[in-house]
Coordinates of C-alpha atoms in Angstrom, one line a residue:
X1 CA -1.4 -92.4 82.0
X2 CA 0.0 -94.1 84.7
X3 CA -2.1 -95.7 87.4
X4 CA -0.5 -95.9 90.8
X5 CA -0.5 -98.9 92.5
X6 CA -1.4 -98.6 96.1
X7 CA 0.9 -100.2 98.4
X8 CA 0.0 -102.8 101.5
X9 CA 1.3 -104.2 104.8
X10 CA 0.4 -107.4 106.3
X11 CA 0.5 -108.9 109.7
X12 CA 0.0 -112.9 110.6
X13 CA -0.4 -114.1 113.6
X14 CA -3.3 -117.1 115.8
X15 CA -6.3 -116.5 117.2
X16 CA -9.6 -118.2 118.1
X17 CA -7.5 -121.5 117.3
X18 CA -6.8 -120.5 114.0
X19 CA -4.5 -118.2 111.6
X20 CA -5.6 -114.8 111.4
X21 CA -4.0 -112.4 108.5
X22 CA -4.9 -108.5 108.5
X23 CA -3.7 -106.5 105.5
X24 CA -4.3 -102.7 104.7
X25 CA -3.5 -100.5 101.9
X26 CA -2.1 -97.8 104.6
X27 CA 1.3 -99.5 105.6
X28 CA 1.1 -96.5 108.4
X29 CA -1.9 -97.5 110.0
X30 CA -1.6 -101.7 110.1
X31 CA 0.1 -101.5 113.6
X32 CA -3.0 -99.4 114.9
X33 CA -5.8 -101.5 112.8
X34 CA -4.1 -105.0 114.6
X35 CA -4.6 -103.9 118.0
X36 CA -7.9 -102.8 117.3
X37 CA -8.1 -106.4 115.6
X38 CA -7.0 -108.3 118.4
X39 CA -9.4 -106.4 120.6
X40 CA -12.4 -107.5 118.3
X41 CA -11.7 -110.9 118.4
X42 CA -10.8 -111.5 122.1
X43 CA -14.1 -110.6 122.7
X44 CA -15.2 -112.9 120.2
X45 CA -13.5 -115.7 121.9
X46 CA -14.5 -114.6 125.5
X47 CA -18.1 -114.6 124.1
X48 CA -18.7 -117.2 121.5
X49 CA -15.8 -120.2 122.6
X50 CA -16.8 -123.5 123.2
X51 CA -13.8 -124.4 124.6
X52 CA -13.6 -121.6 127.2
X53 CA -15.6 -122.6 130.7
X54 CA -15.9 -119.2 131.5
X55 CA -17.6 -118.3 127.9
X56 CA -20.8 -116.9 127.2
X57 CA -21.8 -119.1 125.3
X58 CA -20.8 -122.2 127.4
X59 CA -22.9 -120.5 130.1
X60 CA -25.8 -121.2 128.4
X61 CA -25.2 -125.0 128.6
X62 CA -26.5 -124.6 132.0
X63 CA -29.6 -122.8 131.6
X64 CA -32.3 -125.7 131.4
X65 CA -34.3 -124.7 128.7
X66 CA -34.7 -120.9 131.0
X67 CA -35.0 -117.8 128.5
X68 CA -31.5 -116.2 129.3
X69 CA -29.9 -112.6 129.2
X70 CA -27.5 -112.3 126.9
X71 CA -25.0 -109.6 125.7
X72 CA -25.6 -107.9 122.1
X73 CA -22.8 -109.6 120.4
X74 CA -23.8 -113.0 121.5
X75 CA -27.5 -112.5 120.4
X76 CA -25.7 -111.2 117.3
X77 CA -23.6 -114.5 116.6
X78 CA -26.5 -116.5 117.4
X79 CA -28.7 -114.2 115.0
X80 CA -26.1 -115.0 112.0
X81 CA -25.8 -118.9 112.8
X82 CA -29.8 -119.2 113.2
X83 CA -30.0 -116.8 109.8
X84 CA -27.2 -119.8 107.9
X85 CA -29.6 -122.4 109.1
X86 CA -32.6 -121.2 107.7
X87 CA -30.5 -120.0 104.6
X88 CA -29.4 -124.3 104.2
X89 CA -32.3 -125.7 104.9
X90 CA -30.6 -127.2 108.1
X91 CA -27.4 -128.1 106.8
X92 CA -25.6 -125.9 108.7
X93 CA -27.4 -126.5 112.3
X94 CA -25.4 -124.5 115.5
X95 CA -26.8 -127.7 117.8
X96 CA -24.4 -129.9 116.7
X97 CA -21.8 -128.8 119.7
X98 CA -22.7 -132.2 121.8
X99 CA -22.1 -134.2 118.5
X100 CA -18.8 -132.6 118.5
X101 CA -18.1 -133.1 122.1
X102 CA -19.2 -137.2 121.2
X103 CA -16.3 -137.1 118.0
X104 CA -13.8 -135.7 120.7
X105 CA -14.1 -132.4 119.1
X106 CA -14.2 -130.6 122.4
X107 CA -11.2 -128.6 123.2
X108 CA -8.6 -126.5 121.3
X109 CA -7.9 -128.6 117.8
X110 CA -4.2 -128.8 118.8
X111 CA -5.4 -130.8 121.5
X112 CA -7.8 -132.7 119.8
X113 CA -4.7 -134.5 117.4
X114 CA -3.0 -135.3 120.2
X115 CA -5.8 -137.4 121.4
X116 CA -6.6 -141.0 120.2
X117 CA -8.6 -143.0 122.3
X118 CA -11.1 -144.6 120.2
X119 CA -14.8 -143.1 120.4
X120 CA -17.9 -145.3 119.7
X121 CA -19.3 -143.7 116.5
X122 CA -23.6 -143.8 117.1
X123 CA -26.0 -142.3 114.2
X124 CA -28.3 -139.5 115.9
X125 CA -29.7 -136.5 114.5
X126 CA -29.1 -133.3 115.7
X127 CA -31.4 -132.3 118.1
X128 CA -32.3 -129.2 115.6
X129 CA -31.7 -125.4 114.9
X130 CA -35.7 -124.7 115.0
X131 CA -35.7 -125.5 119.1
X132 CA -33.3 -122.4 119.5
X133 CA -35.7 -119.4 120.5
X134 CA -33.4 -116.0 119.8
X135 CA -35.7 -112.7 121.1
X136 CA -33.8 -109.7 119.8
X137 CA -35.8 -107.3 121.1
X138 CA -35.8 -109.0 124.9
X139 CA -32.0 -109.8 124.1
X140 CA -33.2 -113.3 125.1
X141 CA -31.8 -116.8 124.1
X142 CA -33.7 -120.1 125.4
X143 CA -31.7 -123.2 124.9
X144 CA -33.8 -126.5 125.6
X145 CA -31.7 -128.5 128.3
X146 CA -29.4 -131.0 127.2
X147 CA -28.5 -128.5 123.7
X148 CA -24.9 -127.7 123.3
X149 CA -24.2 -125.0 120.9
X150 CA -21.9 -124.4 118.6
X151 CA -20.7 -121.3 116.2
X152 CA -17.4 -122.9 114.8
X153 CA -19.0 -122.9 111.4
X154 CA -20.6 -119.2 111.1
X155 CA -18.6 -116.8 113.7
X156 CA -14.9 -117.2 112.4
X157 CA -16.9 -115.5 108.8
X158 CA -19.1 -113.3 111.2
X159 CA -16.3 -111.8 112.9
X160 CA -13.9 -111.5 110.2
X161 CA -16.9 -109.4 108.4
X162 CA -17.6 -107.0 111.2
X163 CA -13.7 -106.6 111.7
X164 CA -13.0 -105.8 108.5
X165 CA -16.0 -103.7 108.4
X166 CA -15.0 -101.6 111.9
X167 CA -11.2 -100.9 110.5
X168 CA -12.3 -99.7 107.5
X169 CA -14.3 -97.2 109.0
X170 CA -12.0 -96.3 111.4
X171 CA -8.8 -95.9 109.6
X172 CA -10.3 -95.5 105.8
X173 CA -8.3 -97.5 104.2
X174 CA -8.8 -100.6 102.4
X175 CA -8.7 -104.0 104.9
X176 CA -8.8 -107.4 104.1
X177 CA -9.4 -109.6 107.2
X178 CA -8.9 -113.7 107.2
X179 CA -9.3 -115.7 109.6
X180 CA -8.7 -119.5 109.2
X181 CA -9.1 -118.8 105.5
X182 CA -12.2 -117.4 106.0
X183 CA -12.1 -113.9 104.4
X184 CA -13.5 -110.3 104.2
X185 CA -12.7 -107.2 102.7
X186 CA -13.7 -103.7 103.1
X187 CA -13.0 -100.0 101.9
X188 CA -11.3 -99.7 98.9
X189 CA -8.8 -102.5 97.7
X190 CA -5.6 -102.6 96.0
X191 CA -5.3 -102.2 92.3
X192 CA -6.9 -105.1 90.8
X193 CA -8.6 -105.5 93.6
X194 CA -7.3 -108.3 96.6
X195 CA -5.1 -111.4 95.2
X196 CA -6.6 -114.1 97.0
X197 CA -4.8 -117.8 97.0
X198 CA -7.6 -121.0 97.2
X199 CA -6.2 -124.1 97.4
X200 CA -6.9 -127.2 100.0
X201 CA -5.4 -126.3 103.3
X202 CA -5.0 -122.7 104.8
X203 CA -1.1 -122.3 104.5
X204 CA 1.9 -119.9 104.8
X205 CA 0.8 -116.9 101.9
X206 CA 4.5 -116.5 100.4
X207 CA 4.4 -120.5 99.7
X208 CA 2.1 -122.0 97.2
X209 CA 0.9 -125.8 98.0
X210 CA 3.5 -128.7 97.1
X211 CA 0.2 -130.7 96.5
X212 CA -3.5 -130.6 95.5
X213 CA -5.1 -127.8 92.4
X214 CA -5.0 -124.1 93.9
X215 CA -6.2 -120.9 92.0
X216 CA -5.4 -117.0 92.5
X217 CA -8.5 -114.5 92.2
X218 CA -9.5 -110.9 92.6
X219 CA -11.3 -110.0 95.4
X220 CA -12.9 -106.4 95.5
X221 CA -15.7 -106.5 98.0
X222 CA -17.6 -108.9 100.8
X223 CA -16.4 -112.3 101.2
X224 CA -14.9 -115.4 99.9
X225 CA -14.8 -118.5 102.4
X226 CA -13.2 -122.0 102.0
X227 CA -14.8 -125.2 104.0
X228 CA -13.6 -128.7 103.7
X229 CA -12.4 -131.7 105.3
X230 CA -9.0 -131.7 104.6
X231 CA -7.4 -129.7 107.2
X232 CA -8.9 -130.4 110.1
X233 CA -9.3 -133.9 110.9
X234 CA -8.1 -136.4 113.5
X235 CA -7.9 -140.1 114.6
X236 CA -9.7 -142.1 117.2
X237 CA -9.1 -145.5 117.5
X238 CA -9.4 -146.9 113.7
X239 CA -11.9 -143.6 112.4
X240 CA -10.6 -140.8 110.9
X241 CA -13.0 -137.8 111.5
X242 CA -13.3 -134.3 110.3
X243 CA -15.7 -131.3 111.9
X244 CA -18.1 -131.1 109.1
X245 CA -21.4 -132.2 110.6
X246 CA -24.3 -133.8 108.9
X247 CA -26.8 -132.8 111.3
X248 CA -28.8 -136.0 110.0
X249 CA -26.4 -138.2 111.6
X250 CA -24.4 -136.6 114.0
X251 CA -21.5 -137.6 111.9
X252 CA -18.7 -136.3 110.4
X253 CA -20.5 -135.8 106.8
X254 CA -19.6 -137.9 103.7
X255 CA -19.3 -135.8 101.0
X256 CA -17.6 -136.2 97.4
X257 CA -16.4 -132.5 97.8
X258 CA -12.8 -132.4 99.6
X259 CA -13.1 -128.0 99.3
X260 CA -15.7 -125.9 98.2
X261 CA -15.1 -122.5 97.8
X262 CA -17.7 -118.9 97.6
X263 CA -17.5 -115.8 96.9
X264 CA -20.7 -113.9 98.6
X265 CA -22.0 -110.5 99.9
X266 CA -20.3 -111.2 102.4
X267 CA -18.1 -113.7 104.4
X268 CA -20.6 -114.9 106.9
X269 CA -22.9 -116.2 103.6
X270 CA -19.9 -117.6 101.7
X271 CA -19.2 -119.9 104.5
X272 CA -22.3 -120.6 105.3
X273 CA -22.8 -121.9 101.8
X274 CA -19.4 -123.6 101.4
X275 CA -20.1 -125.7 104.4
X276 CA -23.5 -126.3 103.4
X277 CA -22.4 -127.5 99.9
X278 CA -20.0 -130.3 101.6
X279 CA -23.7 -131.9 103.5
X280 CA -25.3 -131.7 100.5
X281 CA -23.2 -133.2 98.3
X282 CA -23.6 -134.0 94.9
X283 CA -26.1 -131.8 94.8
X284 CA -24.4 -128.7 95.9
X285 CA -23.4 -127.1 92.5
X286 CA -26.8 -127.5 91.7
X287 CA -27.9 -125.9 94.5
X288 CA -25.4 -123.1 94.1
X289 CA -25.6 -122.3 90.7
X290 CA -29.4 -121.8 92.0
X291 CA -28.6 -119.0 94.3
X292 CA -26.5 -117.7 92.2
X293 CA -23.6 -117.7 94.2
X294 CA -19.8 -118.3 92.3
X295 CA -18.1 -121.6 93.7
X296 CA -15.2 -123.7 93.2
X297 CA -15.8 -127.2 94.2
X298 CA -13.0 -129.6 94.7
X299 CA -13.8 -133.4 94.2
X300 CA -11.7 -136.3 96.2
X301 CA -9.7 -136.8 93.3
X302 CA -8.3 -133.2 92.7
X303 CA -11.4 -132.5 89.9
X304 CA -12.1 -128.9 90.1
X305 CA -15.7 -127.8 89.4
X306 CA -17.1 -124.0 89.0
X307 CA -20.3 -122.4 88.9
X308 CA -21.3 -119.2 87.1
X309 CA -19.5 -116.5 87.9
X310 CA -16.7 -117.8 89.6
X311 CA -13.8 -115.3 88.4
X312 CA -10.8 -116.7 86.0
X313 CA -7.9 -117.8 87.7
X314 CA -5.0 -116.1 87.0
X315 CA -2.8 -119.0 88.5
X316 CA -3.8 -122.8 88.5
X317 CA -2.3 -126.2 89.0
X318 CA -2.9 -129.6 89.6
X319 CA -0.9 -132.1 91.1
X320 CA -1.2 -135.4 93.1
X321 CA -3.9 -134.9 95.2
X322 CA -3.3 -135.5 98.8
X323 CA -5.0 -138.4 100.8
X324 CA -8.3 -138.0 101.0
X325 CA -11.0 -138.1 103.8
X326 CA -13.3 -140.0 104.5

């Protein structure tokens, strides 16, 4: 007996400064399932951007510690970033948006490379996830004055989840949402399930990287996320930087990890535990292994390092690393 295999159609194109990639095993219905896409995450952006003056999020910048209104996907974003603090002890803190603003982190990334007039590198902690008071039944948010937020590393995952999540149900079909690399699936996938690429640096899908190891794996459900500090980085004056935080320090984080990769429940606790594996550094397969999540970590010299349950790879190389960063 013969077991068809269920075809799919793919669209690529940028949003919320990033790539996004939707893909559905209903050819028909992937024109239908973008615009609905594109819908989903301009409100994203218009709610959650830091870059955007006229966000709601940005808003809050100027609320002076004042318990503030806000609109149910907001207090939802927030909700997830607050839960993947408490979920890494800290080491994923949304208060780290001044810090960011201090790196020259504080417009469209494009923007930022283009950029590099030297920035006086000071240590100081982040003022500190716990001062954030979310009220979900008020729909209230109090920000202390002088807190900047930031969602970069949880709402990208959040919104890729509830996207994936809303197509499914509305066209029933299998969908598999990415955005930035960050990735989510929902209804039911392909034969085999979804061939995912990892590898360093999100990149065209047809073109496997000239440099650095990369793996394929099967995806059938929730999320797998990728955070490191290879692809986004820029220079100021002699510093290299990256937007991986150590909310110690206010720093970009030194870590001997240049990817780590999970595979979750979903995509919003893959990538909160992929970034919080890069803060805690040598001590993040330990740490993962202990929540028994599956993880490919990446050292600085191209090593690659798995964790229970991590699926075999049905495609790996490994090839001068590129640069690494600091």
């Amino acid at each position: 007996m013969t077991t068809a295999v269920r075809p799919t159609a793919a669209a690529d194109w940028r949003a919320l400064g990033t790539s996004v990639r939707l893909v559905t095993t209903d050819p028909a219905l992937l024109d239908s399932c973008n615009l609905l896409l594109a819908r989903q995450l301009a409100e994203v952006d218009a709610t959650c951007s830091r870059f955007r003056a006229d966000s709601e999020l940005s808003a809050l910048d100027d609320t002076d510690g004042r318990p503030t209104r806000v609109s149910p996907l907001l207090a939802e974003a927030l909700a997830v970033a607050l839960r993947a603090a408490e979920a890494t002890d800290g080491a994923v803190d949304p208060t780290v948006g001044s810090a960011l603003d201090a790196l020259g982190y504080d417009r469209d990334f494009t923007l930022v490379q283009e950029d590099d007039r030297p920035v006086r590198l000071t240590v100081r902690r982040v003022p500190g996830w716990r001062r954030i008071h979310l009220d979900r039944a008020t729909g209230t948010v109090t920000v202390p004055s002088g807190i900047r937020l930031d969602l970069g590393a949880t709402a990208k995952a959040w919104a890729a989840d509830r996207a994936a999540r809303t197509l499914a149900e509305a066209a029933g079909c299998g969908v598999l949402v990415s955005l930035g690399g960050d990735t989510a699936v929902a209804g039911e996938p392909p034969t085999g399930g979804w061939r995912i690429r990892v590898q360093d640096i999100t990149g065209p899908v047809d073109e496997a990287p000239a440099q650095g190891p990369y793996a394929t794996i099967g995806l059938h459900s929730g999320g797998l996320a990728t955070s490191g500090t290879a692809a986004r980085h820029w220079r100021r004056g002699e510093h290299t930087l990256h937007h991986i935080i150590n909310p110690d320090t206010g720093l970009p984080v030194h870590t001997p990890w240049r990817t780590v990769s999970v595979a979750a429940a979903n995509c919003a606790d893959a990538n909160a535990a992929s970034t919080a594996a890069l803060v805690k550094g040598r001590g993040a397969e330990r740490w993962l292994t202990g929540l028994r999540l599956p993880a490919r970590l990446v050292t600085t010299d191209g090593t690659v390092v798995t964790t229970p349950g991590w699926p075999v790879s049905t495609t790996t190389r490994a090839t001068t690393p590129p640069e690494a960063t600091p």
